[in-house]
PDB file of C-alpha atoms in Angstrom:
ATOM      1  CA  MET Q   1      56.762 294.296 189.598  1.00  0.00           C
ATOM      2  CA  LEU Q   2      54.290 293.356 186.832  1.00  0.00           C
ATOM      3  CA  GLU Q   3      57.200 293.626 184.382  1.00  0.00           C
ATOM      4  CA  ILE Q   4      59.265 291.078 186.382  1.00  0.00           C
ATOM      5  CA  ILE Q   5      56.306 288.651 186.629  1.00  0.00           C
ATOM      6  CA  LEU Q   6      55.657 288.870 182.886  1.00  0.00           C
ATOM      7  CA  PHE Q   7      59.337 288.319 182.061  1.00  0.00           C
ATOM      8  CA  PHE Q   8      59.287 285.301 184.424  1.00  0.00           C
ATOM      9  CA  PHE Q   9      56.412 283.748 182.438  1.00  0.00           C
ATOM     10  CA  ILE Q  10      58.041 284.621 179.098  1.00  0.00           C
ATOM     11  CA  VAL Q  11      61.321 282.969 180.144  1.00  0.00           C
ATOM     12  CA  VAL Q  12      60.178 280.008 182.268  1.00  0.00           C
ATOM     13  CA  ALA Q  13      56.924 279.038 180.517  1.00  0.00           C
ATOM     14  CA  GLY Q  14      58.384 279.813 177.073  1.00  0.00           C
ATOM     15  CA  THR Q  15      61.524 277.753 177.674  1.00  0.00           C
ATOM     16  CA  GLY Q  16      59.612 274.907 179.353  1.00  0.00           C
ATOM     17  CA  GLY Q  17      57.253 274.835 176.371  1.00  0.00           C
ATOM     18  CA  GLU Q  18      60.133 274.734 173.883  1.00  0.00           C
ATOM     19  CA  LEU Q  19      61.745 271.875 175.791  1.00  0.00           C
ATOM     20  CA  CYS Q  20      58.483 269.897 175.647  1.00  0.00           C
ATOM     21  CA  VAL Q  21      58.169 270.589 171.891  1.00  0.00           C
ATOM     22  CA  SER Q  22      61.806 269.609 171.399  1.00  0.00           C
ATOM     23  CA  ARG Q  23      61.165 266.335 173.256  1.00  0.00           C
ATOM     24  CA  ALA Q  24      58.207 265.669 170.939  1.00  0.00           C
ATOM     25  CA  MET Q  25      60.313 266.476 167.837  1.00  0.00           C
ATOM     26  CA  LYS Q  26      63.116 264.136 168.876  1.00  0.00           C
ATOM     27  CA  SER Q  27      60.585 261.322 169.252  1.00  0.00           C
ATOM     28  CA  ILE Q  28      59.492 261.904 165.619  1.00  0.00           C
ATOM     29  CA  GLY Q  29      63.064 261.794 164.378  1.00  0.00           C
ATOM     30  CA  GLU Q  30      64.854 263.661 161.570  1.00  0.00           C
ATOM     31  CA  VAL Q  31      62.589 264.985 158.771  1.00  0.00           C
ATOM     32  CA  HIS Q  32      64.099 264.341 155.309  1.00  0.00           C
ATOM     33  CA  GLY Q  33      61.484 265.643 152.843  1.00  0.00           C
ATOM     34  CA  PHE Q  34      60.160 269.208 152.650  1.00  0.00           C
ATOM     35  CA  SER Q  35      57.231 268.650 150.270  1.00  0.00           C
ATOM     36  CA  PRO Q  36      53.818 270.040 151.450  1.00  0.00           C
ATOM     37  CA  LYS Q  37      52.605 266.450 151.979  1.00  0.00           C
ATOM     38  CA  SER Q  38      55.520 265.468 154.194  1.00  0.00           C
ATOM     39  CA  ILE Q  39      55.263 268.746 156.176  1.00  0.00           C
ATOM     40  CA  LEU Q  40      51.509 268.145 156.682  1.00  0.00           C
ATOM     41  CA  ASN Q  41      52.234 264.569 157.806  1.00  0.00           C
ATOM     42  CA  PHE Q  42      54.890 265.910 160.144  1.00  0.00           C
ATOM     43  CA  ILE Q  43      52.423 268.440 161.676  1.00  0.00           C
ATOM     44  CA  LEU Q  44      49.676 265.779 162.084  1.00  0.00           C
ATOM     45  CA  GLN Q  45      52.165 263.355 163.617  1.00  0.00           C
ATOM     46  CA  SER Q  46      53.385 265.983 166.089  1.00  0.00           C
ATOM     47  CA  LEU Q  47      49.796 266.899 167.132  1.00  0.00           C
ATOM     48  CA  ARG Q  48      49.283 263.329 168.354  1.00  0.00           C
ATOM     49  CA  LEU Q  49      52.015 263.688 170.970  1.00  0.00           C
ATOM     50  CA  PRO Q  50      51.129 264.743 174.575  1.00  0.00           C
ATOM     51  CA  TRP Q  51      54.515 266.502 174.921  1.00  0.00           C
ATOM     52  CA  MET Q  52      53.504 268.691 171.974  1.00  0.00           C
ATOM     53  CA  TRP Q  53      50.262 269.816 173.668  1.00  0.00           C
ATOM     54  CA  LEU Q  54      51.980 270.472 176.990  1.00  0.00           C
ATOM     55  CA  GLY Q  55      54.553 272.499 175.082  1.00  0.00           C
ATOM     56  CA  ILE Q  56      51.871 274.460 173.229  1.00  0.00           C
ATOM     57  CA  ALA Q  57      50.061 275.254 176.535  1.00  0.00           C
ATOM     58  CA  MET Q  58      53.234 276.541 178.194  1.00  0.00           C
ATOM     59  CA  MET Q  59      54.299 278.507 175.113  1.00  0.00           C
ATOM     60  CA  SER Q  60      50.824 280.082 174.968  1.00  0.00           C
ATOM     61  CA  LEU Q  61      51.269 281.367 178.526  1.00  0.00           C
ATOM     62  CA  GLY Q  62      54.613 282.823 177.492  1.00  0.00           C
ATOM     63  CA  PHE Q  63      53.029 284.337 174.363  1.00  0.00           C
ATOM     64  CA  PHE Q  64      50.214 286.117 176.239  1.00  0.00           C
ATOM     65  CA  SER Q  65      52.761 287.462 178.718  1.00  0.00           C
ATOM     66  CA  LEU Q  66      54.749 288.778 175.745  1.00  0.00           C
ATOM     67  CA  LEU Q  67      51.647 290.507 174.354  1.00  0.00           C
ATOM     68  CA  ALA Q  68      50.929 292.109 177.744  1.00  0.00           C
ATOM     69  CA  ILE Q  69      54.454 293.472 178.194  1.00  0.00           C
ATOM     70  CA  LEU Q  70      54.578 294.803 174.611  1.00  0.00           C
ATOM     71  CA  SER Q  71      51.682 297.106 175.497  1.00  0.00           C
ATOM     72  CA  PHE Q  72      53.962 299.203 177.730  1.00  0.00           C
ATOM     73  CA  GLN Q  73      57.561 298.340 176.800  1.00  0.00           C
ATOM     74  CA  GLU Q  74      59.610 298.690 173.598  1.00  0.00           C
ATOM     75  CA  VAL Q  75      60.008 295.688 171.271  1.00  0.00           C
ATOM     76  CA  SER Q  76      63.766 296.358 171.073  1.00  0.00           C
ATOM     77  CA  PHE Q  77      63.939 295.976 174.881  1.00  0.00           C
ATOM     78  CA  VAL Q  78      61.493 293.118 175.523  1.00  0.00           C
ATOM     79  CA  VAL Q  79      62.719 290.681 172.863  1.00  0.00           C
ATOM     80  CA  PRO Q  80      66.459 290.841 173.724  1.00  0.00           C
ATOM     81  CA  VAL Q  81      65.763 290.557 177.479  1.00  0.00           C
ATOM     82  CA  SER Q  82      63.668 287.449 176.834  1.00  0.00           C
ATOM     83  CA  ALA Q  83      66.962 285.856 175.688  1.00  0.00           C
ATOM     84  CA  LEU Q  84      67.472 285.084 179.384  1.00  0.00           C
ATOM     85  CA  SER Q  85      65.791 281.862 178.360  1.00  0.00           C
ATOM     86  CA  TYR Q  86      69.154 280.735 176.900  1.00  0.00           C
ATOM     87  CA  ALA Q  87      70.572 279.956 180.317  1.00  0.00           C
ATOM     88  CA  ALA Q  88      67.323 278.271 181.410  1.00  0.00           C
ATOM     89  CA  GLY Q  89      67.187 276.422 178.074  1.00  0.00           C
ATOM     90  CA  ALA Q  90      70.735 275.093 178.350  1.00  0.00           C
ATOM     91  CA  PHE Q  91      70.177 273.746 181.870  1.00  0.00           C
ATOM     92  CA  GLY Q  92      66.811 272.301 180.812  1.00  0.00           C
ATOM     93  CA  ALA Q  93      68.247 270.684 177.654  1.00  0.00           C
ATOM     94  CA  LYS Q  94      70.993 269.037 179.686  1.00  0.00           C
ATOM     95  CA  ALA Q  95      68.654 267.765 182.415  1.00  0.00           C
ATOM     96  CA  PHE Q  96      65.514 267.031 180.384  1.00  0.00           C
ATOM     97  CA  LEU Q  97      66.777 266.068 176.899  1.00  0.00           C
ATOM     98  CA  GLY Q  98      70.156 264.571 177.827  1.00  0.00           C
ATOM     99  CA  GLU Q  99      72.022 266.919 175.482  1.00  0.00           C
ATOM    100  CA  ARG Q 100      75.756 267.206 176.075  1.00  0.00           C
ATOM    101  CA  ILE Q 101      76.668 270.871 176.201  1.00  0.00           C
ATOM    102  CA  SER Q 102      80.334 271.479 175.439  1.00  0.00           C
ATOM    103  CA  ARG Q 103      82.453 274.060 177.226  1.00  0.00           C
ATOM    104  CA  ASN Q 104      82.524 276.197 174.043  1.00  0.00           C
ATOM    105  CA  ARG Q 105      78.727 276.191 173.877  1.00  0.00           C
ATOM    106  CA  TRP Q 106      78.513 277.189 177.559  1.00  0.00           C
ATOM    107  CA  VAL Q 107      80.904 280.077 176.832  1.00  0.00           C
ATOM    108  CA  GLY Q 108      78.682 281.218 173.922  1.00  0.00           C
ATOM    109  CA  ILE Q 109      75.563 281.037 176.069  1.00  0.00           C
ATOM    110  CA  ALA Q 110      77.321 283.003 178.846  1.00  0.00           C
ATOM    111  CA  VAL Q 111      78.237 285.745 176.324  1.00  0.00           C
ATOM    112  CA  VAL Q 112      74.597 285.854 175.114  1.00  0.00           C
ATOM    113  CA  CYS Q 113      73.523 286.351 178.754  1.00  0.00           C
ATOM    114  CA  LEU Q 114      76.089 289.137 179.182  1.00  0.00           C
ATOM    115  CA  GLY Q 115      74.534 290.856 176.156  1.00  0.00           C
ATOM    116  CA  VAL Q 116      71.086 290.500 177.706  1.00  0.00           C
ATOM    117  CA  THR Q 117      72.387 292.123 180.906  1.00  0.00           C
ATOM    118  CA  ILE Q 118      73.734 295.101 178.935  1.00  0.00           C
ATOM    119  CA  VAL Q 119      70.370 295.474 177.154  1.00  0.00           C
ATOM    120  CA  TRP Q 120      68.654 295.435 180.588  1.00  0.00           C
ATOM    121  CA  TRP Q 121      70.876 298.357 181.665  1.00  0.00           C
ATOM    122  CA  SER Q 122      69.542 300.332 178.683  1.00  0.00           C
ATOM    123  CA  ARG Q 123      66.021 300.120 180.150  1.00  0.00           C
ATOM    124  CA  LYS Q 124      64.118 303.408 179.961  1.00  0.00           C
TER     125      LYS Q 124
ATOM    126  CA  MET S   1      79.958 264.260 152.853  1.00  0.00           C
ATOM    127  CA  SER S   2      80.192 263.940 156.648  1.00  0.00           C
ATOM    128  CA  HIS S   3      77.061 263.745 158.788  1.00  0.00           C
ATOM    129  CA  THR S   4      77.879 267.050 160.548  1.00  0.00           C
ATOM    130  CA  ARG S   5      78.507 268.830 157.200  1.00  0.00           C
ATOM    131  CA  ARG S   6      75.223 267.503 155.761  1.00  0.00           C
ATOM    132  CA  LEU S   7      73.331 268.707 158.844  1.00  0.00           C
ATOM    133  CA  GLN S   8      74.914 272.171 158.610  1.00  0.00           C
ATOM    134  CA  LEU S   9      73.923 272.502 154.915  1.00  0.00           C
ATOM    135  CA  LYS S  10      70.244 272.231 155.733  1.00  0.00           C
ATOM    136  CA  THR S  11      70.423 273.850 159.173  1.00  0.00           C
ATOM    137  CA  VAL S  12      71.851 277.224 158.055  1.00  0.00           C
ATOM    138  CA  PRO S  13      69.100 278.146 155.485  1.00  0.00           C
ATOM    139  CA  MET S  14      66.396 277.169 157.986  1.00  0.00           C
ATOM    140  CA  ILE S  15      67.985 279.368 160.664  1.00  0.00           C
ATOM    141  CA  VAL S  16      68.107 282.292 158.186  1.00  0.00           C
ATOM    142  CA  ILE S  17      64.363 281.905 157.491  1.00  0.00           C
ATOM    143  CA  SER S  18      63.596 281.784 161.206  1.00  0.00           C
ATOM    144  CA  ILE S  19      65.643 284.922 162.013  1.00  0.00           C
ATOM    145  CA  ILE S  20      63.614 286.842 159.402  1.00  0.00           C
ATOM    146  CA  LEU S  21      60.112 285.532 160.192  1.00  0.00           C
ATOM    147  CA  GLY S  22      60.355 285.737 164.002  1.00  0.00           C
ATOM    148  CA  PRO S  23      61.361 289.436 164.232  1.00  0.00           C
ATOM    149  CA  ILE S  24      58.798 290.519 161.602  1.00  0.00           C
ATOM    150  CA  GLY S  25      56.133 288.735 163.678  1.00  0.00           C
ATOM    151  CA  ASN S  26      57.277 290.468 166.874  1.00  0.00           C
ATOM    152  CA  VAL S  27      57.266 293.887 165.184  1.00  0.00           C
ATOM    153  CA  PHE S  28      53.656 293.322 164.048  1.00  0.00           C
ATOM    154  CA  LEU S  29      52.716 292.262 167.603  1.00  0.00           C
ATOM    155  CA  GLY S  30      54.410 295.378 168.981  1.00  0.00           C
ATOM    156  CA  LYS S  31      52.458 297.541 166.528  1.00  0.00           C
ATOM    157  CA  ALA S  32      49.182 295.848 167.548  1.00  0.00           C
ATOM    158  CA  MET S  33      49.832 296.176 171.287  1.00  0.00           C
ATOM    159  CA  LYS S  34      50.916 299.827 171.097  1.00  0.00           C
ATOM    160  CA  SER S  35      47.495 300.663 169.648  1.00  0.00           C
ATOM    161  CA  VAL S  36      45.669 299.605 172.860  1.00  0.00           C
ATOM    162  CA  GLU S  37      45.727 300.720 176.492  1.00  0.00           C
ATOM    163  CA  SER S  38      48.797 299.633 178.458  1.00  0.00           C
ATOM    164  CA  PHE S  39      48.338 296.501 180.602  1.00  0.00           C
ATOM    165  CA  ASN S  40      50.580 298.182 183.154  1.00  0.00           C
ATOM    166  CA  SER S  41      47.984 300.823 184.029  1.00  0.00           C
ATOM    167  CA  ALA S  42      44.819 298.860 183.183  1.00  0.00           C
ATOM    168  CA  ARG S  43      42.371 297.566 185.794  1.00  0.00           C
ATOM    169  CA  VAL S  44      41.298 293.920 185.780  1.00  0.00           C
ATOM    170  CA  SER S  45      37.817 294.975 184.622  1.00  0.00           C
ATOM    171  CA  ASP S  46      39.386 296.613 181.535  1.00  0.00           C
ATOM    172  CA  LEU S  47      41.180 293.455 180.400  1.00  0.00           C
ATOM    173  CA  VAL S  48      38.224 292.050 178.424  1.00  0.00           C
ATOM    174  CA  SER S  49      37.739 295.270 176.453  1.00  0.00           C
ATOM    175  CA  ILE S  50      41.507 295.523 175.797  1.00  0.00           C
ATOM    176  CA  ALA S  51      41.589 291.887 174.629  1.00  0.00           C
ATOM    177  CA  SER S  52      38.636 292.370 172.260  1.00  0.00           C
ATOM    178  CA  GLU S  53      40.254 295.534 170.881  1.00  0.00           C
ATOM    179  CA  VAL S  54      43.554 293.689 170.300  1.00  0.00           C
ATOM    180  CA  LEU S  55      41.789 290.788 168.554  1.00  0.00           C
ATOM    181  CA  LYS S  56      40.385 293.232 165.970  1.00  0.00           C
ATOM    182  CA  SER S  57      43.856 294.426 165.000  1.00  0.00           C
ATOM    183  CA  GLY S  58      45.092 293.179 161.621  1.00  0.00           C
ATOM    184  CA  TYR S  59      48.668 293.595 162.831  1.00  0.00           C
ATOM    185  CA  LEU S  60      48.027 291.014 165.579  1.00  0.00           C
ATOM    186  CA  TRP S  61      46.970 288.372 163.048  1.00  0.00           C
ATOM    187  CA  LEU S  62      49.847 289.229 160.702  1.00  0.00           C
ATOM    188  CA  GLY S  63      52.202 288.838 163.667  1.00  0.00           C
ATOM    189  CA  ILE S  64      50.642 285.522 164.676  1.00  0.00           C
ATOM    190  CA  GLY S  65      50.908 284.292 161.042  1.00  0.00           C
ATOM    191  CA  CYS S  66      54.624 285.143 160.885  1.00  0.00           C
ATOM    192  CA  LEU S  67      55.281 283.576 164.295  1.00  0.00           C
ATOM    193  CA  LEU S  68      53.387 280.447 163.256  1.00  0.00           C
ATOM    194  CA  GLY S  69      55.653 280.163 160.197  1.00  0.00           C
ATOM    195  CA  PHE S  70      58.644 280.730 162.472  1.00  0.00           C
ATOM    196  CA  PHE S  71      57.360 278.012 164.835  1.00  0.00           C
ATOM    197  CA  ILE S  72      57.033 275.415 162.032  1.00  0.00           C
ATOM    198  CA  VAL S  73      60.564 276.145 160.771  1.00  0.00           C
ATOM    199  CA  HIS S  74      61.790 275.945 164.369  1.00  0.00           C
ATOM    200  CA  MET S  75      60.088 272.555 164.877  1.00  0.00           C
ATOM    201  CA  LEU S  76      61.604 271.163 161.672  1.00  0.00           C
ATOM    202  CA  LEU S  77      65.049 272.291 162.867  1.00  0.00           C
ATOM    203  CA  LEU S  78      64.557 270.545 166.202  1.00  0.00           C
ATOM    204  CA  THR S  79      63.957 267.172 164.517  1.00  0.00           C
ATOM    205  CA  TRP S  80      67.680 266.925 163.716  1.00  0.00           C
ATOM    206  CA  ALA S  81      69.533 269.623 165.654  1.00  0.00           C
ATOM    207  CA  ASP S  82      70.096 270.066 169.405  1.00  0.00           C
ATOM    208  CA  TYR S  83      67.773 272.439 171.231  1.00  0.00           C
ATOM    209  CA  SER S  84      70.803 274.038 172.905  1.00  0.00           C
ATOM    210  CA  TYR S  85      72.239 274.734 169.406  1.00  0.00           C
ATOM    211  CA  VAL S  86      69.057 275.939 167.682  1.00  0.00           C
ATOM    212  CA  GLN S  87      67.906 278.275 170.442  1.00  0.00           C
ATOM    213  CA  PRO S  88      71.080 280.407 170.646  1.00  0.00           C
ATOM    214  CA  ALA S  89      71.697 280.263 166.869  1.00  0.00           C
ATOM    215  CA  THR S  90      68.305 281.791 166.112  1.00  0.00           C
ATOM    216  CA  SER S  91      69.151 284.606 168.516  1.00  0.00           C
ATOM    217  CA  LEU S  92      70.729 286.407 165.524  1.00  0.00           C
ATOM    218  CA  SER S  93      67.148 287.590 165.227  1.00  0.00           C
ATOM    219  CA  TYR S  94      67.968 290.077 168.022  1.00  0.00           C
ATOM    220  CA  LEU S  95      69.989 292.088 165.537  1.00  0.00           C
ATOM    221  CA  SER S  96      67.177 292.078 162.979  1.00  0.00           C
ATOM    222  CA  ILE S  97      64.557 292.898 165.631  1.00  0.00           C
ATOM    223  CA  SER S  98      66.593 295.938 166.718  1.00  0.00           C
ATOM    224  CA  VAL S  99      66.933 297.166 163.125  1.00  0.00           C
ATOM    225  CA  LEU S 100      63.207 296.587 162.433  1.00  0.00           C
ATOM    226  CA  SER S 101      62.159 298.274 165.712  1.00  0.00           C
ATOM    227  CA  TYR S 102      64.201 301.311 164.712  1.00  0.00           C
ATOM    228  CA  LEU S 103      63.034 301.431 161.078  1.00  0.00           C
ATOM    229  CA  VAL S 104      59.382 300.313 161.380  1.00  0.00           C
ATOM    230  CA  LEU S 105      58.352 301.274 164.929  1.00  0.00           C
ATOM    231  CA  GLY S 106      60.620 304.341 165.232  1.00  0.00           C
ATOM    232  CA  GLU S 107      62.041 303.167 168.573  1.00  0.00           C
ATOM    233  CA  ARG S 108      65.083 305.105 169.732  1.00  0.00           C
ATOM    234  CA  ILE S 109      67.767 302.529 170.478  1.00  0.00           C
ATOM    235  CA  SER S 110      70.582 303.759 172.741  1.00  0.00           C
ATOM    236  CA  PRO S 111      74.243 302.921 171.985  1.00  0.00           C
ATOM    237  CA  LEU S 112      74.248 300.748 175.154  1.00  0.00           C
ATOM    238  CA  ARG S 113      71.366 298.665 173.760  1.00  0.00           C
ATOM    239  CA  TRP S 114      73.153 298.263 170.405  1.00  0.00           C
ATOM    240  CA  ILE S 115      76.261 297.082 172.297  1.00  0.00           C
ATOM    241  CA  GLY S 116      74.118 294.563 174.201  1.00  0.00           C
ATOM    242  CA  VAL S 117      72.659 293.237 170.948  1.00  0.00           C
ATOM    243  CA  MET S 118      76.156 292.952 169.407  1.00  0.00           C
ATOM    244  CA  VAL S 119      77.367 291.005 172.461  1.00  0.00           C
ATOM    245  CA  ILE S 120      74.379 288.648 172.031  1.00  0.00           C
ATOM    246  CA  CYS S 121      75.422 288.137 168.393  1.00  0.00           C
ATOM    247  CA  LEU S 122      79.011 287.388 169.496  1.00  0.00           C
ATOM    248  CA  GLY S 123      77.582 284.721 171.802  1.00  0.00           C
ATOM    249  CA  VAL S 124      75.629 283.323 168.849  1.00  0.00           C
ATOM    250  CA  PHE S 125      78.813 283.166 166.759  1.00  0.00           C
ATOM    251  CA  LEU S 126      80.560 281.171 169.498  1.00  0.00           C
ATOM    252  CA  VAL S 127      77.620 278.766 169.791  1.00  0.00           C
ATOM    253  CA  GLY S 128      77.451 278.386 165.981  1.00  0.00           C
ATOM    254  CA  ARG S 129      80.981 276.967 165.927  1.00  0.00           C
ATOM    255  CA  THR S 130      79.883 273.920 167.948  1.00  0.00           C
ATOM    256  CA  PRO S 131      78.394 270.791 166.229  1.00  0.00           C
ATOM    257  CA  PRO S 132      74.575 271.014 165.717  1.00  0.00           C
ATOM    258  CA  SER S 133      73.911 267.607 167.294  1.00  0.00           C
ATOM    259  CA  THR S 134      75.733 266.055 170.238  1.00  0.00           C
ATOM    260  CA  THR S 135      73.379 263.197 171.006  1.00  0.00           C
ATOM    261  CA  GLY S 136      74.248 261.178 167.852  1.00  0.00           C
ATOM    262  CA  ASP S 137      71.009 259.294 167.414  1.00  0.00           C
ATOM    263  CA  THR S 138      68.421 262.081 167.403  1.00  0.00           C
ATOM    264  CA  HIS S 139      65.492 259.653 167.797  1.00  0.00           C
ATOM    265  CA  LEU S 140      64.272 259.461 171.400  1.00  0.00           C
ATOM    266  CA  ALA S 141      62.352 256.413 172.530  1.00  0.00           C
TER     267      ALA S 141
END
């Protein structure tokens, strides 16, 4: 049961956090330079955004859940199963970020989820 | 050079960096967490001592450093590419995490698990054939 709860936090809080960070990134716009100064500016600019902090909080919850589950499950099991976030991420990106997800991309995401299911069957 | 082509030229190297840094970070975290008592069998009163033990592990901080690097690369990617493109594309890291878990952590990976990982990679390939950005103007108000 603890395993299911931890996976829930990894998937839901992790994906929710990434969506918030993505929202913050889109409000900054495309980064063109990769010099240390422009990357530092980019980091400082992102830290001023509330979406960024909400994202960091949710991703932290997901991260601590990941640490907890790694204490009793294999890395090669935990990390692939956490890919369940792809389905959640696609729905979230469509609803929250207004991204248009093509049929081909849905097919790819469905195949990723099938792979996750097979990995779940290999659970020891 | 078309806009989509230009985006792909800078997107692919960044995805390669992220699929190397992320798995290395997770392997370090796995190494750190295997050295402490399992959370599954621990009592609530033990959590503080487990947490302080984990915080002393060098592997934990190495893992966090790698994942921080991964996070910055991931953020840069998201400034121009769709979330629903970046997230599945970086899932190629599942192949590298399986290889690293086998080589570094000595985990025994069953054929079924390898098949699952390969199917995930097939899904990634299908996603990678779609345009990185579908919203046109990537700047949200």
